[in-house]
Amino acid sequence: MFPDLTRDDVFTLETKRLWLRWPRGGDVAAIRRIASRAEVADMTAAIPHPYPVDGAENFVLAARAANAEGREMALAITLKTTREAIGLVSASIEDGGAEIGFVLAPAHWGKGYATETAHAVIDAVFALTHFGELSTNVRLENAASGRVLEKCGFSDVGLVEMDLPERGGRVSCRRYRLTRLAWGALRNRRIPAMTQQPAGAPGAGGGSAAFSAWA
């Protein structure tokens, strides 16, 4: 379980350019724009395409419930400059460990936001929980996310076959894993990216399985 600190909707992670905070009702339109893109859905395990009309609303409700119950740390990725939601990131409990996943709007690909987000969430997971490792699965076609994970110290531990109905059935994926020890060596005593913001701070506010564990 994630600790009480993450179960309050003022919980926020700060990076140089981003606020990572709980998703809220005001993010619905942005989430719908992101998730409805075929090139985004195709790289995930369970985002349907075409995207349901009520999909974004249901995601926000499910993500907030999972956060409050300590089952997940599902956060909206927002720009500090505009406070716009440009993606989603989650860390979820899976088989006694934690899995990480993230999606970004295509307009923001290639700008380093995914790596910046992943660093902050990895810091938070290892600082706030007892989990010894993080893992994720990435479709073979999703080379960009594989590179992000490798930058963060994840190791490619081989191919896995997964049953993904929204992607047409059995799909080959790469399994990535990052241990607490490997992360500690990589970060080299870097200052943790996480902060908890008081109510009213720029990032304060008010994933679902559709986004969990997918880059």
PDB file of C-alpha atoms in Angstrom:
ATOM      1  CA  MET A   1       0.000   0.000   0.000  1.00  0.00           C
ATOM      2  CA  PHE A   2       1.052   3.573  -0.611  1.00  0.00           C
ATOM      3  CA  PRO A   3       1.347   5.704   2.540  1.00  0.00           C
ATOM      4  CA  ASP A   4      -1.071   8.299   3.903  1.00  0.00           C
ATOM      5  CA  LEU A   5       1.040  11.082   2.398  1.00  0.00           C
ATOM      6  CA  THR A   6       0.021  10.080  -1.131  1.00  0.00           C
ATOM      7  CA  ARG A   7      -3.645   9.499  -0.252  1.00  0.00           C
ATOM      8  CA  ASP A   8      -4.461  13.195   0.127  1.00  0.00           C
ATOM      9  CA  ASP A   9      -5.363  15.083  -3.037  1.00  0.00           C
ATOM     10  CA  VAL A  10      -2.951  17.902  -2.202  1.00  0.00           C
ATOM     11  CA  PHE A  11      -0.064  15.458  -2.702  1.00  0.00           C
ATOM     12  CA  THR A  12       2.174  16.807  -5.466  1.00  0.00           C
ATOM     13  CA  LEU A  13       5.557  16.002  -6.964  1.00  0.00           C
ATOM     14  CA  GLU A  14       7.594  18.871  -8.372  1.00  0.00           C
ATOM     15  CA  THR A  15      10.238  18.726 -11.099  1.00  0.00           C
ATOM     16  CA  LYS A  16      12.065  21.495 -12.917  1.00  0.00           C
ATOM     17  CA  ARG A  17       9.272  21.998 -15.455  1.00  0.00           C
ATOM     18  CA  LEU A  18       6.333  19.987 -14.134  1.00  0.00           C
ATOM     19  CA  TRP A  19       3.802  19.532 -11.363  1.00  0.00           C
ATOM     20  CA  LEU A  20       2.594  15.941 -10.911  1.00  0.00           C
ATOM     21  CA  ARG A  21      -0.692  15.946  -9.007  1.00  0.00           C
ATOM     22  CA  TRP A  22      -3.915  14.002  -8.575  1.00  0.00           C
ATOM     23  CA  PRO A  23      -6.137  14.120 -11.683  1.00  0.00           C
ATOM     24  CA  ARG A  24      -9.322  16.124 -11.245  1.00  0.00           C
ATOM     25  CA  GLY A  25     -12.493  17.090 -13.068  1.00  0.00           C
ATOM     26  CA  GLY A  26     -10.841  19.989 -14.835  1.00  0.00           C
ATOM     27  CA  ASP A  27      -8.479  17.541 -16.569  1.00  0.00           C
ATOM     28  CA  VAL A  28     -11.228  15.564 -18.294  1.00  0.00           C
ATOM     29  CA  ALA A  29     -11.048  17.396 -21.625  1.00  0.00           C
ATOM     30  CA  ALA A  30      -7.253  17.137 -21.770  1.00  0.00           C
ATOM     31  CA  ILE A  31      -7.290  13.442 -20.833  1.00  0.00           C
ATOM     32  CA  ARG A  32      -9.911  12.759 -23.508  1.00  0.00           C
ATOM     33  CA  ARG A  33      -7.776  14.514 -26.137  1.00  0.00           C
ATOM     34  CA  ILE A  34      -4.729  12.458 -25.178  1.00  0.00           C
ATOM     35  CA  ALA A  35      -6.391   9.057 -24.771  1.00  0.00           C
ATOM     36  CA  SER A  36      -8.468   9.369 -27.930  1.00  0.00           C
ATOM     37  CA  ARG A  37      -5.358   9.556 -30.108  1.00  0.00           C
ATOM     38  CA  ALA A  38      -4.751   6.246 -31.869  1.00  0.00           C
ATOM     39  CA  GLU A  39      -0.975   6.569 -31.579  1.00  0.00           C
ATOM     40  CA  VAL A  40      -1.341   6.861 -27.790  1.00  0.00           C
ATOM     41  CA  ALA A  41      -3.881   4.069 -27.313  1.00  0.00           C
ATOM     42  CA  ASP A  42      -1.928   1.654 -29.489  1.00  0.00           C
ATOM     43  CA  MET A  43       1.063   1.769 -27.128  1.00  0.00           C
ATOM     44  CA  THR A  44      -0.988   0.922 -24.023  1.00  0.00           C
ATOM     45  CA  ALA A  45      -2.450  -2.250 -22.598  1.00  0.00           C
ATOM     46  CA  ALA A  46      -6.064  -1.259 -22.243  1.00  0.00           C
ATOM     47  CA  ILE A  47      -6.992   2.191 -23.588  1.00  0.00           C
ATOM     48  CA  PRO A  48      -9.751   1.410 -26.102  1.00  0.00           C
ATOM     49  CA  HIS A  49      -9.841   3.003 -29.513  1.00  0.00           C
ATOM     50  CA  PRO A  50     -12.178   4.618 -30.347  1.00  0.00           C
ATOM     51  CA  TYR A  51     -12.146   6.079 -26.853  1.00  0.00           C
ATOM     52  CA  PRO A  52     -15.511   6.009 -25.002  1.00  0.00           C
ATOM     53  CA  VAL A  53     -17.338   9.298 -24.551  1.00  0.00           C
ATOM     54  CA  ASP A  54     -17.275   8.881 -20.760  1.00  0.00           C
ATOM     55  CA  GLY A  55     -13.810   7.312 -20.635  1.00  0.00           C
ATOM     56  CA  ALA A  56     -11.980  10.345 -19.226  1.00  0.00           C
ATOM     57  CA  GLU A  57     -14.565  10.984 -16.510  1.00  0.00           C
ATOM     58  CA  ASN A  58     -14.453   7.338 -15.467  1.00  0.00           C
ATOM     59  CA  PHE A  59     -10.655   7.388 -15.427  1.00  0.00           C
ATOM     60  CA  VAL A  60     -10.504  10.429 -13.136  1.00  0.00           C
ATOM     61  CA  LEU A  61     -12.989   8.880 -10.690  1.00  0.00           C
ATOM     62  CA  ALA A  62     -11.169   5.535 -10.684  1.00  0.00           C
ATOM     63  CA  ALA A  63      -7.736   7.128 -10.307  1.00  0.00           C
ATOM     64  CA  ARG A  64      -8.819   9.301  -7.386  1.00  0.00           C
ATOM     65  CA  ALA A  65     -10.426   6.307  -5.652  1.00  0.00           C
ATOM     66  CA  ALA A  66      -7.277   4.196  -6.139  1.00  0.00           C
ATOM     67  CA  ASN A  67      -5.116   7.020  -4.792  1.00  0.00           C
ATOM     68  CA  ALA A  68      -7.327   7.513  -1.737  1.00  0.00           C
ATOM     69  CA  GLU A  69      -7.259   3.791  -0.974  1.00  0.00           C
ATOM     70  CA  GLY A  70      -3.475   3.572  -1.335  1.00  0.00           C
ATOM     71  CA  ARG A  71      -3.639   1.111  -4.238  1.00  0.00           C
ATOM     72  CA  GLU A  72      -2.051   3.479  -6.723  1.00  0.00           C
ATOM     73  CA  MET A  73      -0.218   6.750  -7.142  1.00  0.00           C
ATOM     74  CA  ALA A  74      -1.912   8.004 -10.307  1.00  0.00           C
ATOM     75  CA  LEU A  75      -0.993  11.569 -11.228  1.00  0.00           C
ATOM     76  CA  ALA A  76      -1.649  14.084 -13.974  1.00  0.00           C
ATOM     77  CA  ILE A  77       1.489  15.473 -15.608  1.00  0.00           C
ATOM     78  CA  THR A  78       1.043  19.254 -15.811  1.00  0.00           C
ATOM     79  CA  LEU A  79       3.222  22.058 -17.126  1.00  0.00           C
ATOM     80  CA  LYS A  80       4.318  24.648 -14.590  1.00  0.00           C
ATOM     81  CA  THR A  81       4.033  27.395 -17.185  1.00  0.00           C
ATOM     82  CA  THR A  82       0.405  26.785 -18.177  1.00  0.00           C
ATOM     83  CA  ARG A  83      -0.826  24.241 -15.591  1.00  0.00           C
ATOM     84  CA  GLU A  84      -2.097  22.240 -18.583  1.00  0.00           C
ATOM     85  CA  ALA A  85      -2.377  18.464 -18.187  1.00  0.00           C
ATOM     86  CA  ILE A  86      -0.153  16.925 -20.861  1.00  0.00           C
ATOM     87  CA  GLY A  87      -0.131  13.321 -19.726  1.00  0.00           C
ATOM     88  CA  LEU A  88      -0.591  10.767 -16.969  1.00  0.00           C
ATOM     89  CA  VAL A  89       1.764   8.692 -14.853  1.00  0.00           C
ATOM     90  CA  SER A  90       1.055   5.928 -12.373  1.00  0.00           C
ATOM     91  CA  ALA A  91       2.752   3.605  -9.959  1.00  0.00           C
ATOM     92  CA  SER A  92       0.562   0.691  -8.942  1.00  0.00           C
ATOM     93  CA  ILE A  93       0.879  -2.371  -6.717  1.00  0.00           C
ATOM     94  CA  GLU A  94       1.439  -5.574  -8.679  1.00  0.00           C
ATOM     95  CA  ASP A  95       2.502  -8.995  -7.373  1.00  0.00           C
ATOM     96  CA  GLY A  96       4.139  -7.582  -4.254  1.00  0.00           C
ATOM     97  CA  GLY A  97       6.073  -4.927  -6.156  1.00  0.00           C
ATOM     98  CA  ALA A  98       5.222  -1.759  -8.022  1.00  0.00           C
ATOM     99  CA  GLU A  99       4.685  -1.099 -11.718  1.00  0.00           C
ATOM    100  CA  ILE A 100       5.154   2.265 -13.386  1.00  0.00           C
ATOM    101  CA  GLY A 101       3.497   3.604 -16.503  1.00  0.00           C
ATOM    102  CA  PHE A 102       3.129   6.897 -18.312  1.00  0.00           C
ATOM    103  CA  VAL A 103       1.508   8.459 -21.366  1.00  0.00           C
ATOM    104  CA  LEU A 104       2.094  11.878 -22.902  1.00  0.00           C
ATOM    105  CA  ALA A 105       0.242  13.933 -25.498  1.00  0.00           C
ATOM    106  CA  PRO A 106       2.022  13.507 -28.862  1.00  0.00           C
ATOM    107  CA  ALA A 107       2.643  17.271 -29.073  1.00  0.00           C
ATOM    108  CA  HIS A 108       4.954  16.917 -26.069  1.00  0.00           C
ATOM    109  CA  TRP A 109       6.940  13.879 -27.186  1.00  0.00           C
ATOM    110  CA  GLY A 110      10.699  14.230 -27.565  1.00  0.00           C
ATOM    111  CA  LYS A 111      11.077  17.060 -25.027  1.00  0.00           C
ATOM    112  CA  GLY A 112      12.336  15.072 -22.053  1.00  0.00           C
ATOM    113  CA  TYR A 113       9.094  15.268 -20.079  1.00  0.00           C
ATOM    114  CA  ALA A 114       8.720  11.493 -19.810  1.00  0.00           C
ATOM    115  CA  THR A 115      12.205  11.074 -18.325  1.00  0.00           C
ATOM    116  CA  GLU A 116      11.660  14.012 -15.963  1.00  0.00           C
ATOM    117  CA  THR A 117       8.359  12.500 -14.827  1.00  0.00           C
ATOM    118  CA  ALA A 118       9.754   9.010 -14.397  1.00  0.00           C
ATOM    119  CA  HIS A 119      12.650  10.260 -12.254  1.00  0.00           C
ATOM    120  CA  ALA A 120      10.260  12.028  -9.877  1.00  0.00           C
ATOM    121  CA  VAL A 121       7.906   9.062  -9.538  1.00  0.00           C
ATOM    122  CA  ILE A 122      10.753   6.562  -9.049  1.00  0.00           C
ATOM    123  CA  ASP A 123      12.198   8.793  -6.319  1.00  0.00           C
ATOM    124  CA  ALA A 124       8.801   8.934  -4.624  1.00  0.00           C
ATOM    125  CA  VAL A 125       8.150   5.193  -4.790  1.00  0.00           C
ATOM    126  CA  PHE A 126      11.514   4.233  -3.336  1.00  0.00           C
ATOM    127  CA  ALA A 127      11.418   7.000  -0.706  1.00  0.00           C
ATOM    128  CA  LEU A 128       7.854   6.402   0.476  1.00  0.00           C
ATOM    129  CA  THR A 129       7.378   2.639   0.172  1.00  0.00           C
ATOM    130  CA  HIS A 130       9.166  -0.588   1.016  1.00  0.00           C
ATOM    131  CA  PHE A 131       9.117  -1.878  -2.580  1.00  0.00           C
ATOM    132  CA  GLY A 132      12.442  -3.319  -3.654  1.00  0.00           C
ATOM    133  CA  GLU A 133      11.874  -2.882  -7.364  1.00  0.00           C
ATOM    134  CA  LEU A 134       9.782  -1.266 -10.067  1.00  0.00           C
ATOM    135  CA  SER A 135       8.788  -2.951 -13.300  1.00  0.00           C
ATOM    136  CA  THR A 136       6.825  -2.313 -16.475  1.00  0.00           C
ATOM    137  CA  ASN A 137       5.960  -3.877 -19.820  1.00  0.00           C
ATOM    138  CA  VAL A 138       6.406  -2.070 -23.128  1.00  0.00           C
ATOM    139  CA  ARG A 139       5.127  -3.050 -26.556  1.00  0.00           C
ATOM    140  CA  LEU A 140       7.897  -3.892 -29.012  1.00  0.00           C
ATOM    141  CA  GLU A 141       6.755  -1.030 -31.231  1.00  0.00           C
ATOM    142  CA  ASN A 142       7.258   1.470 -28.402  1.00  0.00           C
ATOM    143  CA  ALA A 143      11.001   1.996 -28.709  1.00  0.00           C
ATOM    144  CA  ALA A 144      10.819   5.571 -27.386  1.00  0.00           C
ATOM    145  CA  SER A 145       9.471   4.465 -24.019  1.00  0.00           C
ATOM    146  CA  GLY A 146      12.100   1.755 -23.838  1.00  0.00           C
ATOM    147  CA  ARG A 147      14.779   4.420 -24.211  1.00  0.00           C
ATOM    148  CA  VAL A 148      13.199   6.490 -21.422  1.00  0.00           C
ATOM    149  CA  LEU A 149      13.245   3.484 -19.109  1.00  0.00           C
ATOM    150  CA  GLU A 150      16.862   2.691 -19.936  1.00  0.00           C
ATOM    151  CA  LYS A 151      17.823   6.303 -19.146  1.00  0.00           C
ATOM    152  CA  CYS A 152      16.236   5.759 -15.735  1.00  0.00           C
ATOM    153  CA  GLY A 153      18.302   2.640 -15.102  1.00  0.00           C
ATOM    154  CA  PHE A 154      15.714  -0.029 -15.971  1.00  0.00           C
ATOM    155  CA  SER A 155      17.087  -3.292 -17.333  1.00  0.00           C
ATOM    156  CA  ASP A 156      15.489  -5.212 -20.190  1.00  0.00           C
ATOM    157  CA  VAL A 157      14.794  -8.630 -18.662  1.00  0.00           C
ATOM    158  CA  GLY A 158      13.326 -10.259 -21.759  1.00  0.00           C
ATOM    159  CA  LEU A 159      10.184 -10.791 -23.786  1.00  0.00           C
ATOM    160  CA  VAL A 160       6.779 -11.640 -22.366  1.00  0.00           C
ATOM    161  CA  GLU A 161       3.535 -12.558 -24.117  1.00  0.00           C
ATOM    162  CA  MET A 162       0.451 -10.777 -22.814  1.00  0.00           C
ATOM    163  CA  ASP A 163      -3.231 -11.169 -23.525  1.00  0.00           C
ATOM    164  CA  LEU A 164      -4.429  -7.657 -24.426  1.00  0.00           C
ATOM    165  CA  PRO A 165      -7.977  -7.693 -25.820  1.00  0.00           C
ATOM    166  CA  GLU A 166      -7.913  -3.977 -26.661  1.00  0.00           C
ATOM    167  CA  ARG A 167      -4.814  -4.596 -28.781  1.00  0.00           C
ATOM    168  CA  GLY A 168      -6.282  -7.561 -30.585  1.00  0.00           C
ATOM    169  CA  GLY A 169      -5.190 -10.502 -28.418  1.00  0.00           C
ATOM    170  CA  ARG A 170      -1.731 -11.887 -27.654  1.00  0.00           C
ATOM    171  CA  VAL A 171       0.965  -9.204 -27.840  1.00  0.00           C
ATOM    172  CA  SER A 172       4.748  -9.447 -27.449  1.00  0.00           C
ATOM    173  CA  CYS A 173       6.199  -6.972 -24.947  1.00  0.00           C
ATOM    174  CA  ARG A 174       9.517  -6.221 -23.332  1.00  0.00           C
ATOM    175  CA  ARG A 175       9.700  -6.501 -19.558  1.00  0.00           C
ATOM    176  CA  TYR A 176      11.792  -3.878 -17.765  1.00  0.00           C
ATOM    177  CA  ARG A 177      12.885  -3.873 -14.126  1.00  0.00           C
ATOM    178  CA  LEU A 178      14.624  -1.378 -11.827  1.00  0.00           C
ATOM    179  CA  THR A 179      15.865  -2.366  -8.371  1.00  0.00           C
ATOM    180  CA  ARG A 180      16.175  -0.004  -5.445  1.00  0.00           C
ATOM    181  CA  LEU A 181      19.918  -0.686  -5.376  1.00  0.00           C
ATOM    182  CA  ALA A 182      20.390   0.155  -9.054  1.00  0.00           C
ATOM    183  CA  TRP A 183      18.380   3.370  -8.691  1.00  0.00           C
ATOM    184  CA  GLY A 184      20.422   4.453  -5.688  1.00  0.00           C
ATOM    185  CA  ALA A 185      23.630   3.994  -7.642  1.00  0.00           C
ATOM    186  CA  LEU A 186      22.278   5.828 -10.689  1.00  0.00           C
ATOM    187  CA  ARG A 187      20.876   8.855  -8.905  1.00  0.00           C
ATOM    188  CA  ASN A 188      24.213   9.371  -7.112  1.00  0.00           C
ATOM    189  CA  ARG A 189      22.708  11.203  -4.202  1.00  0.00           C
ATOM    190  CA  ARG A 190      20.645  13.463  -6.438  1.00  0.00           C
ATOM    191  CA  ILE A 191      18.231  15.640  -4.396  1.00  0.00           C
ATOM    192  CA  PRO A 192      14.812  13.901  -4.380  1.00  0.00           C
ATOM    193  CA  ALA A 193      12.299  15.487  -6.732  1.00  0.00           C
ATOM    194  CA  MET A 194       9.304  15.007  -4.479  1.00  0.00           C
ATOM    195  CA  THR A 195       7.631  17.664  -2.377  1.00  0.00           C
ATOM    196  CA  GLN A 196       4.261  17.855  -0.755  1.00  0.00           C
ATOM    197  CA  GLN A 197       2.555  21.116  -1.614  1.00  0.00           C
ATOM    198  CA  PRO A 198       0.122  22.878   0.682  1.00  0.00           C
ATOM    199  CA  ALA A 199      -3.457  23.466  -0.423  1.00  0.00           C
ATOM    200  CA  GLY A 200      -3.595  26.319  -2.938  1.00  0.00           C
ATOM    201  CA  ALA A 201      -0.140  25.700  -4.364  1.00  0.00           C
ATOM    202  CA  PRO A 202       0.124  25.694  -8.172  1.00  0.00           C
ATOM    203  CA  GLY A 203       0.146  21.902  -8.361  1.00  0.00           C
ATOM    204  CA  ALA A 204      -2.459  21.195  -5.712  1.00  0.00           C
ATOM    205  CA  GLY A 205      -5.748  19.792  -6.786  1.00  0.00           C
ATOM    206  CA  GLY A 206      -8.540  18.060  -7.259  1.00  0.00           C
ATOM    207  CA  GLY A 207      -4.255   5.541 -12.916  1.00  0.00           C
ATOM    208  CA  SER A 208      -6.553   3.557 -13.719  1.00  0.00           C
ATOM    209  CA  ALA A 209      -5.704   0.134 -15.114  1.00  0.00           C
ATOM    210  CA  ALA A 210      -5.899   1.642 -18.598  1.00  0.00           C
ATOM    211  CA  PHE A 211      -2.642   3.494 -17.976  1.00  0.00           C
ATOM    212  CA  SER A 212      -0.909   1.491 -15.282  1.00  0.00           C
ATOM    213  CA  ALA A 213       2.308  -0.278 -16.167  1.00  0.00           C
ATOM    214  CA  TRP A 214       2.557   1.138 -19.658  1.00  0.00           C
ATOM    215  CA  ALA A 215       5.001   3.620 -21.131  1.00  0.00           C
TER     216      ALA A 215
END
